[in-house]
GROMACS .gro file of C-alpha atoms in nm:
model
  359
    1MET     CA    1   0.011   0.005  -0.023
    2LYS     CA    2   0.157   0.314  -0.113
    3ASP     CA    3   0.253   0.568   0.161
    4THR     CA    4   0.098   0.916   0.088
    5LYS     CA    5   0.002   1.171   0.310
    6ILE     CA    6  -0.406   1.180   0.337
    7LYS     CA    7  -0.556   1.543   0.232
    8VAL     CA    8  -0.754   1.604   0.561
    9GLY     CA    9  -1.081   1.840   0.513
   10ILE     CA   10  -1.161   2.019   0.855
   11THR     CA   11  -1.480   2.215   0.830
   12GLN     CA   12  -1.490   2.532   1.114
   13GLY     CA   13  -1.814   2.429   1.263
   14ASP     CA   14  -1.972   2.744   1.458
   15ILE     CA   15  -1.724   3.006   1.480
   16ASN     CA   16  -1.847   3.113   1.832
   17GLY     CA   17  -1.782   2.776   1.982
   18ILE     CA   18  -1.485   2.545   2.084
   19GLY     CA   19  -1.408   2.444   1.705
   20TYR     CA   20  -1.137   2.683   1.632
   21GLU     CA   21  -0.982   2.591   1.982
   22VAL     CA   22  -0.983   2.248   1.948
   23ILE     CA   23  -0.875   2.282   1.589
   24ILE     CA   24  -0.577   2.487   1.654
   25LYS     CA   25  -0.460   2.268   1.946
   26THR     CA   26  -0.447   1.982   1.733
   27LEU     CA   27  -0.267   2.138   1.450
   28MET     CA   28  -0.030   2.328   1.650
   29ASP     CA   29   0.188   1.988   1.697
   30ALA     CA   30   0.398   1.973   1.382
   31ARG     CA   31   0.460   1.616   1.382
   32ILE     CA   32   0.041   1.587   1.239
   33LEU     CA   33   0.228   1.725   0.940
   34GLU     CA   34   0.431   1.435   0.910
   35ILE     CA   35   0.120   1.188   0.849
   36CYS     CA   36  -0.118   1.410   0.684
   37THR     CA   37  -0.201   1.730   0.486
   38PRO     CA   38  -0.453   1.973   0.696
   39ILE     CA   39  -0.706   2.157   0.485
   40ILE     CA   40  -0.931   2.447   0.707
   41TYR     CA   41  -1.268   2.520   0.534
   42GLY     CA   42  -1.281   2.846   0.713
   43SER     CA   43  -1.149   3.167   0.769
   44PRO     CA   44  -0.799   3.324   0.823
   45LYS     CA   45  -0.980   3.612   0.976
   46VAL     CA   46  -1.155   3.406   1.221
   47ALA     CA   47  -0.880   3.167   1.281
   48ALA     CA   48  -0.649   3.478   1.373
   49TYR     CA   49  -0.936   3.581   1.634
   50HIS     CA   50  -0.963   3.284   1.801
   51LYS     CA   51  -0.557   3.262   1.819
   52LYS     CA   52  -0.560   3.604   1.976
   53ALA     CA   53  -0.828   3.509   2.246
   54LEU     CA   54  -0.635   3.204   2.351
   55ASN     CA   55  -0.296   3.373   2.359
   56ILE     CA   56  -0.155   3.161   2.090
   57GLU     CA   57   0.104   3.287   1.886
   58ASP     CA   58   0.353   3.001   1.739
   59PHE     CA   59   0.047   2.874   1.501
   60SER     CA   60   0.033   2.992   1.135
   61LEU     CA   61  -0.142   2.902   0.828
   62ASN     CA   62  -0.083   2.867   0.490
   63ASN     CA   63  -0.370   3.075   0.285
   64ILE     CA   64  -0.483   2.849  -0.084
   65LYS     CA   65  -0.753   2.901  -0.315
   66THR     CA   66  -0.817   2.524  -0.395
   67ALA     CA   67  -0.721   2.233  -0.215
   68GLN     CA   68  -0.490   2.140  -0.505
   69ASP     CA   69  -0.292   2.422  -0.414
   70ALA     CA   70  -0.230   2.270  -0.028
   71HIS     CA   71   0.119   2.251   0.118
   72THR     CA   72   0.205   1.925   0.259
   73LYS     CA   73   0.431   2.073   0.528
   74ARG     CA   74   0.182   2.378   0.649
   75VAL     CA   75  -0.164   2.384   0.771
   76ASN     CA   76  -0.384   2.520   0.498
   77VAL     CA   77  -0.678   2.708   0.485
   78ILE     CA   78  -0.939   2.802   0.252
   79ASN     CA   79  -1.151   3.124   0.305
   80CYS     CA   80  -1.537   3.028   0.275
   81THR     CA   81  -1.643   3.351   0.483
   82ASP     CA   82  -1.749   3.672   0.438
   83GLU     CA   83  -1.480   3.880   0.523
   84ASN     CA   84  -1.705   4.110   0.732
   85ILE     CA   85  -1.826   3.813   0.968
   86LYS     CA   86  -1.819   3.882   1.338
   87VAL     CA   87  -1.709   3.650   1.623
   88GLU     CA   88  -1.926   3.651   1.925
   89LEU     CA   89  -1.771   3.394   2.161
   90GLY     CA   90  -2.049   3.178   2.333
   91LYS     CA   91  -2.324   3.314   2.163
   92SER     CA   92  -2.548   3.122   1.866
   93THR     CA   93  -2.566   3.372   1.574
   94ALA     CA   94  -2.748   3.341   1.240
   95SER     CA   95  -2.417   3.478   1.045
   96ALA     CA   96  -2.235   3.182   1.252
   97GLY     CA   97  -2.492   2.953   1.119
   98VAL     CA   98  -2.436   3.049   0.757
   99ALA     CA   99  -2.031   3.051   0.815
  100ALA     CA  100  -2.079   2.670   0.923
  101LEU     CA  101  -2.265   2.581   0.631
  102ALA     CA  102  -2.067   2.747   0.379
  103SER     CA  103  -1.774   2.561   0.511
  104LEU     CA  104  -1.953   2.232   0.527
  105GLU     CA  105  -2.073   2.268   0.142
  106ALA     CA  106  -1.708   2.348   0.036
  107ALA     CA  107  -1.563   2.073   0.212
  108VAL     CA  108  -1.860   1.832   0.086
  109LYS     CA  109  -1.818   1.947  -0.270
  110ASP     CA  110  -1.438   1.864  -0.262
  111LEU     CA  111  -1.470   1.555  -0.095
  112ASN     CA  112  -1.708   1.413  -0.339
  113GLU     CA  113  -1.465   1.539  -0.643
  114GLY     CA  114  -1.173   1.361  -0.455
  115ASN     CA  115  -1.002   1.676  -0.397
  116ILE     CA  116  -0.975   1.577  -0.036
  117ASP     CA  117  -0.968   1.215   0.079
  118VAL     CA  118  -1.141   1.231   0.442
  119LEU     CA  119  -1.356   1.468   0.607
  120LEU     CA  120  -1.315   1.623   0.991
  121THR     CA  121  -1.604   1.814   1.081
  122ALA     CA  122  -1.605   2.038   1.386
  123PRO     CA  123  -1.941   2.107   1.582
  124ILE     CA  124  -2.193   2.305   1.442
  125ASN     CA  125  -2.491   2.467   1.640
  126LYS     CA  126  -2.790   2.236   1.468
  127LYS     CA  127  -3.046   2.503   1.514
  128ASN     CA  128  -2.870   2.842   1.364
  129ILE     CA  129  -2.759   2.653   1.054
  130GLN     CA  130  -3.092   2.552   0.950
  131SER     CA  131  -3.180   2.726   0.624
  132LYS     CA  132  -3.344   2.612   0.277
  133ASP     CA  133  -3.015   2.429   0.188
  134PHE     CA  134  -3.001   2.253   0.548
  135VAL     CA  135  -3.301   2.095   0.661
  136PHE     CA  136  -3.132   1.842   0.866
  137PRO     CA  137  -3.104   1.754   1.231
  138GLY     CA  138  -2.763   1.719   1.177
  139HIS     CA  139  -2.428   1.637   1.041
  140THR     CA  140  -2.500   1.258   0.968
  141GLU     CA  141  -2.839   1.305   0.779
  142TYR     CA  142  -2.699   1.619   0.553
  143LEU     CA  143  -2.365   1.388   0.482
  144GLU     CA  144  -2.622   1.111   0.398
  145SER     CA  145  -2.806   1.324   0.118
  146ARG     CA  146  -2.487   1.480  -0.031
  147ILE     CA  147  -2.266   1.156  -0.031
  148ASN     CA  148  -2.446   0.904  -0.284
  149SER     CA  149  -2.395   0.608  -0.104
  150GLY     CA  150  -2.742   0.485   0.054
  151LYS     CA  151  -2.784   0.473   0.414
  152SER     CA  152  -2.565   0.525   0.699
  153LEU     CA  153  -2.538   0.491   1.105
  154MET     CA  154  -2.427   0.732   1.372
  155LEU     CA  155  -2.131   0.535   1.518
  156LEU     CA  156  -1.957   0.671   1.854
  157ILE     CA  157  -1.614   0.517   1.908
  158SER     CA  158  -1.373   0.510   2.196
  159GLU     CA  159  -1.113   0.281   2.329
  160LYS     CA  160  -1.365   0.125   2.535
  161LEU     CA  161  -1.697   0.104   2.332
  162ARG     CA  162  -1.864   0.147   1.996
  163VAL     CA  163  -2.227   0.252   1.990
  164GLY     CA  164  -2.466   0.285   1.688
  165VAL     CA  165  -2.804   0.388   1.696
  166VAL     CA  166  -3.101   0.263   1.532
  167THR     CA  167  -3.292   0.602   1.549
  168GLY     CA  168  -3.085   0.913   1.550
  169HIS     CA  169  -3.206   1.302   1.593
  170ILE     CA  170  -3.571   1.237   1.664
  171PRO     CA  171  -3.795   1.341   1.934
  172ILE     CA  172  -3.837   1.052   2.214
  173SER     CA  173  -4.196   1.057   2.140
  174LYS     CA  174  -4.140   0.917   1.751
  175VAL     CA  175  -3.873   0.639   1.839
  176SER     CA  176  -4.109   0.354   1.930
  177GLU     CA  177  -4.313   0.390   1.594
  178SER     CA  178  -3.971   0.445   1.422
  179ILE     CA  179  -3.829   0.106   1.500
  180THR     CA  180  -3.872  -0.129   1.229
  181GLU     CA  181  -3.758  -0.511   1.152
  182ASP     CA  182  -3.625  -0.344   0.838
  183LYS     CA  183  -3.479  -0.043   0.995
  184ILE     CA  184  -3.281  -0.258   1.275
  185ILE     CA  185  -3.130  -0.526   0.987
  186GLU     CA  186  -3.055  -0.222   0.805
  187LYS     CA  187  -2.832  -0.054   1.069
  188LEU     CA  188  -2.714  -0.399   1.170
  189THR     CA  189  -2.611  -0.479   0.816
  190ILE     CA  190  -2.390  -0.107   0.796
  191LEU     CA  191  -2.256  -0.154   1.167
  192ASN     CA  192  -2.132  -0.499   1.049
  193LYS     CA  193  -1.959  -0.411   0.733
  194SER     CA  194  -1.834  -0.129   0.880
  195LEU     CA  195  -1.630  -0.308   1.174
  196ILE     CA  196  -1.507  -0.573   0.902
  197GLN     CA  197  -1.400  -0.331   0.640
  198ASP     CA  198  -1.324   0.008   0.827
  199PHE     CA  199  -1.186  -0.133   1.161
  200GLY     CA  200  -1.019  -0.477   1.042
  201ILE     CA  201  -1.281  -0.709   1.295
  202ARG     CA  202  -1.287  -1.039   1.104
  203LYS     CA  203  -1.589  -1.131   1.291
  204PRO     CA  204  -1.749  -0.875   1.477
  205LYS     CA  205  -2.026  -0.953   1.773
  206VAL     CA  206  -2.274  -0.696   1.825
  207ALA     CA  207  -2.482  -0.639   2.109
  208VAL     CA  208  -2.870  -0.526   2.051
  209LEU     CA  209  -3.020  -0.326   2.316
  210SER     CA  210  -3.386  -0.338   2.403
  211LEU     CA  211  -3.626  -0.073   2.370
  212ASN     CA  212  -3.829  -0.113   2.712
  213PRO     CA  213  -3.734  -0.144   3.093
  214HIS     CA  214  -3.613  -0.521   3.163
  215ALA     CA  215  -3.638  -0.612   2.749
  216GLY     CA  216  -4.006  -0.566   2.823
  217ASP     CA  217  -4.049  -0.808   3.086
  218ASP     CA  218  -4.199  -1.061   2.820
  219GLY     CA  219  -4.442  -0.840   2.716
  220LEU     CA  220  -4.546  -0.680   3.050
  221ILE     CA  221  -4.402  -0.363   3.019
  222GLY     CA  222  -4.396  -0.303   2.617
  223SER     CA  223  -4.411  -0.523   2.291
  224GLU     CA  224  -4.153  -0.407   2.081
  225GLU     CA  225  -3.878  -0.653   2.182
  226LYS     CA  226  -4.124  -0.969   2.108
  227ASP     CA  227  -4.270  -0.816   1.801
  228VAL     CA  228  -3.980  -0.605   1.631
  229ILE     CA  229  -3.657  -0.637   1.810
  230ILE     CA  230  -3.637  -1.030   1.850
  231PRO     CA  231  -3.779  -1.104   1.494
  232ALA     CA  232  -3.481  -0.850   1.354
  233ILE     CA  233  -3.194  -0.997   1.548
  234GLU     CA  234  -3.266  -1.354   1.430
  235LYS     CA  235  -3.295  -1.242   1.051
  236ALA     CA  236  -2.979  -1.071   1.095
  237ARG     CA  237  -2.826  -1.381   1.232
  238LYS     CA  238  -2.929  -1.602   0.968
  239SER     CA  239  -2.809  -1.356   0.697
  240GLY     CA  240  -2.423  -1.411   0.873
  241ILE     CA  241  -2.436  -1.103   1.152
  242MET     CA  242  -2.347  -1.209   1.508
  243ALA     CA  243  -2.605  -1.020   1.690
  244LEU     CA  244  -2.700  -1.070   2.024
  245GLY     CA  245  -2.982  -0.961   2.249
  246PRO     CA  246  -3.215  -0.771   2.306
  247TYR     CA  247  -3.047  -0.641   2.636
  248PRO     CA  248  -3.193  -0.422   2.892
  249ALA     CA  249  -2.966  -0.100   2.879
  250ASP     CA  250  -2.929  -0.028   3.255
  251GLY     CA  251  -2.805  -0.355   3.335
  252PHE     CA  252  -2.597  -0.395   3.010
  253PHE     CA  253  -2.375  -0.089   3.094
  254GLY     CA  254  -2.374  -0.145   3.443
  255SER     CA  255  -2.270  -0.513   3.459
  256ASN     CA  256  -1.971  -0.403   3.235
  257ASP     CA  257  -2.118  -0.652   2.958
  258TYR     CA  258  -2.039  -0.408   2.696
  259SER     CA  259  -1.679  -0.500   2.728
  260LYS     CA  260  -1.769  -0.842   2.563
  261PHE     CA  261  -1.901  -0.678   2.254
  262ASP     CA  262  -1.724  -0.547   1.936
  263ALA     CA  263  -2.028  -0.271   1.896
  264ILE     CA  264  -2.342  -0.179   2.068
  265LEU     CA  265  -2.657  -0.120   1.832
  266SER     CA  266  -2.910   0.135   2.084
  267MET     CA  267  -3.276   0.204   1.991
  268TYR     CA  268  -3.235   0.557   2.038
  269HIS     CA  269  -2.990   0.832   2.087
  270ASP     CA  270  -2.955   0.900   2.431
  271GLN     CA  271  -3.020   0.542   2.544
  272GLY     CA  272  -2.663   0.470   2.374
  273LEU     CA  273  -2.496   0.798   2.402
  274THR     CA  274  -2.553   0.869   2.734
  275ALA     CA  275  -2.324   0.614   2.869
  276PHE     CA  276  -2.070   0.631   2.571
  277LYS     CA  277  -2.026   1.023   2.693
  278ALA     CA  278  -2.027   0.885   3.055
  279LEU     CA  279  -1.746   0.643   2.992
  280SER     CA  280  -1.558   0.830   2.703
  281PHE     CA  281  -1.683   1.231   2.677
  282ASP     CA  282  -1.331   1.359   2.626
  283SER     CA  283  -1.184   1.097   2.396
  284GLY     CA  284  -1.493   0.990   2.217
  285VAL     CA  285  -1.501   0.996   1.828
  286ASN     CA  286  -1.830   1.019   1.578
  287PHE     CA  287  -1.817   0.827   1.286
  288THR     CA  288  -2.058   0.800   1.010
  289ALA     CA  289  -2.062   0.470   0.891
  290GLY     CA  290  -2.216   0.338   0.551
  291LEU     CA  291  -2.096   0.640   0.376
  292SER     CA  292  -1.847   0.568   0.063
  293LYS     CA  293  -1.637   0.876   0.189
  294VAL     CA  294  -1.467   0.882   0.556
  295ARG     CA  295  -1.597   1.115   0.784
  296THR     CA  296  -1.525   1.158   1.145
  297SER     CA  297  -1.587   1.468   1.409
  298PRO     CA  298  -1.542   1.509   1.805
  299ALA     CA  299  -1.810   1.373   1.991
  300HIS     CA  300  -1.867   1.685   2.176
  301GLY     CA  301  -2.060   1.974   2.076
  302THR     CA  302  -2.002   2.368   2.041
  303ALA     CA  303  -1.937   2.434   2.434
  304TYR     CA  304  -2.022   2.783   2.420
  305ALA     CA  305  -2.016   2.819   2.789
  306ILE     CA  306  -1.613   2.767   2.774
  307ALA     CA  307  -1.560   2.921   2.409
  308GLY     CA  308  -1.279   3.144   2.445
  309THR     CA  309  -1.155   3.054   2.784
  310ASN     CA  310  -0.870   2.826   2.631
  311VAL     CA  311  -0.972   2.517   2.855
  312ALA     CA  312  -1.139   2.311   2.560
  313SER     CA  313  -0.948   1.967   2.553
  314PRO     CA  314  -0.837   1.885   2.230
  315GLU     CA  315  -0.853   1.474   2.283
  316SER     CA  316  -1.163   1.412   2.103
  317PHE     CA  317  -1.067   1.627   1.776
  318GLN     CA  318  -0.728   1.464   1.788
  319LYS     CA  319  -0.837   1.125   1.832
  320ALA     CA  320  -1.115   1.216   1.536
  321LEU     CA  321  -0.847   1.296   1.315
  322TYR     CA  322  -0.633   0.993   1.371
  323MET     CA  323  -0.920   0.775   1.304
  324ALA     CA  324  -1.015   0.948   0.979
  325ILE     CA  325  -0.681   0.832   0.844
  326ASP     CA  326  -0.691   0.493   1.018
  327VAL     CA  327  -1.045   0.424   0.833
  328TYR     CA  328  -0.909   0.539   0.524
  329ARG     CA  329  -0.615   0.304   0.510
  330ASN     CA  330  -0.798   0.017   0.627
  331ARG     CA  331  -1.067   0.039   0.349
  332ILE     CA  332  -0.750   0.090   0.106
  333GLN     CA  333  -0.624  -0.258   0.258
  334PHE     CA  334  -0.964  -0.433   0.238
  335GLU     CA  335  -1.017  -0.348  -0.141
  336GLU     CA  336  -0.668  -0.474  -0.191
  337LEU     CA  337  -0.684  -0.792   0.033
  338ASN     CA  338  -1.036  -0.866  -0.173
  339LYS     CA  339  -0.870  -0.846  -0.494
  340ASP     CA  340  -0.621  -1.105  -0.398
  341PRO     CA  341  -0.709  -1.281  -0.099
  342MET     CA  342  -0.403  -1.459  -0.099
  343LYS     CA  343  -0.201  -1.154  -0.029
  344VAL     CA  344  -0.178  -1.040   0.333
  345LYS     CA  345  -0.079  -0.692   0.382
  346THR     CA  346  -0.033  -0.485   0.699
  347PRO     CA  347  -0.074  -0.099   0.724
  348SER     CA  348   0.289   0.085   0.652
  349ALA     CA  349   0.507   0.033   0.966
  350ASP     CA  350   0.650   0.364   0.862
  351PHE     CA  351   0.295   0.521   0.898
  352GLN     CA  352   0.216   0.335   1.196
  353ASN     CA  353   0.543   0.457   1.380
  354LYS     CA  354   0.459   0.841   1.268
  355ARG     CA  355   0.104   0.805   1.389
  356GLN     CA  356   0.228   0.671   1.722
  357SER     CA  357   0.514   0.938   1.791
  358VAL     CA  358   0.214   1.189   1.748
  359LYS     CA  359   0.055   1.072   2.047
   0.00000   0.00000   0.00000
């Protein structure tokens, strides 16, 4: 496998949050440039504002007009923002939403055209970004619509666990009616494929959580387990997916059973993500499985309350960067191995050494 630098497109997210802080803190480490070429889709002016607010002097950006102009030994930035944009730290503003969308649109366009290899998104405000061009509850749904690759799965990942969701950013009142056999099987299929091709797990074992307390207590507390979830698990197993459950979420996480599985499929957003963030808030990564392109992001949000105070941890953003590169290389390796199953290949030792040296 050819060891070339991967072009990482980075969106600026909400300019009034901690996006630029975690971006700058991550890219200040010059060793990052040994493993990738970063391209920020944002604003040199906004970046300079955040540098000053954070009292950071030893960091510079290389202004470019297109991704093809990126310097492999510099942190590059493409201006996507009105020069008159105003940063108001800690506030949700309409102009910040416009700037976040402009950055996202430009980066996704380059991703689809092959001008960048992977996408790393800084946090957005899901309300102020809404417009006629963005009518989605979050990044995941937007990217699913813009990248022609079918359905996707929001997958939260840390060193401790991987958690996917059947239903994502929808009201809790609509969760039950949205959970169907087909939907569960669809998400299990995406998850199983991603674990194999993106993370190199040969025979993944997936835990499926119940919807109701105590897994419905044999229908006493609810019938979704008997009528929908168990039949879906059985069909998935017949198709070769090693899915087990359904497990009540409280006992499953409380007893440390999650450590026995390669991934967990939860029924709704907070069921899986509450436990995930309690265990891995600072180091978690949001990965959009199922897309034909690689996209990651930190697991946290805009964190307006601490914007500009220089206390935001870049760990989640750093891990999102590493993961995007790892998944991209794993996919190349997976394709090569499946072209010629007799070959046994491993990621470049030189790349792995460089990656470890950055950590």
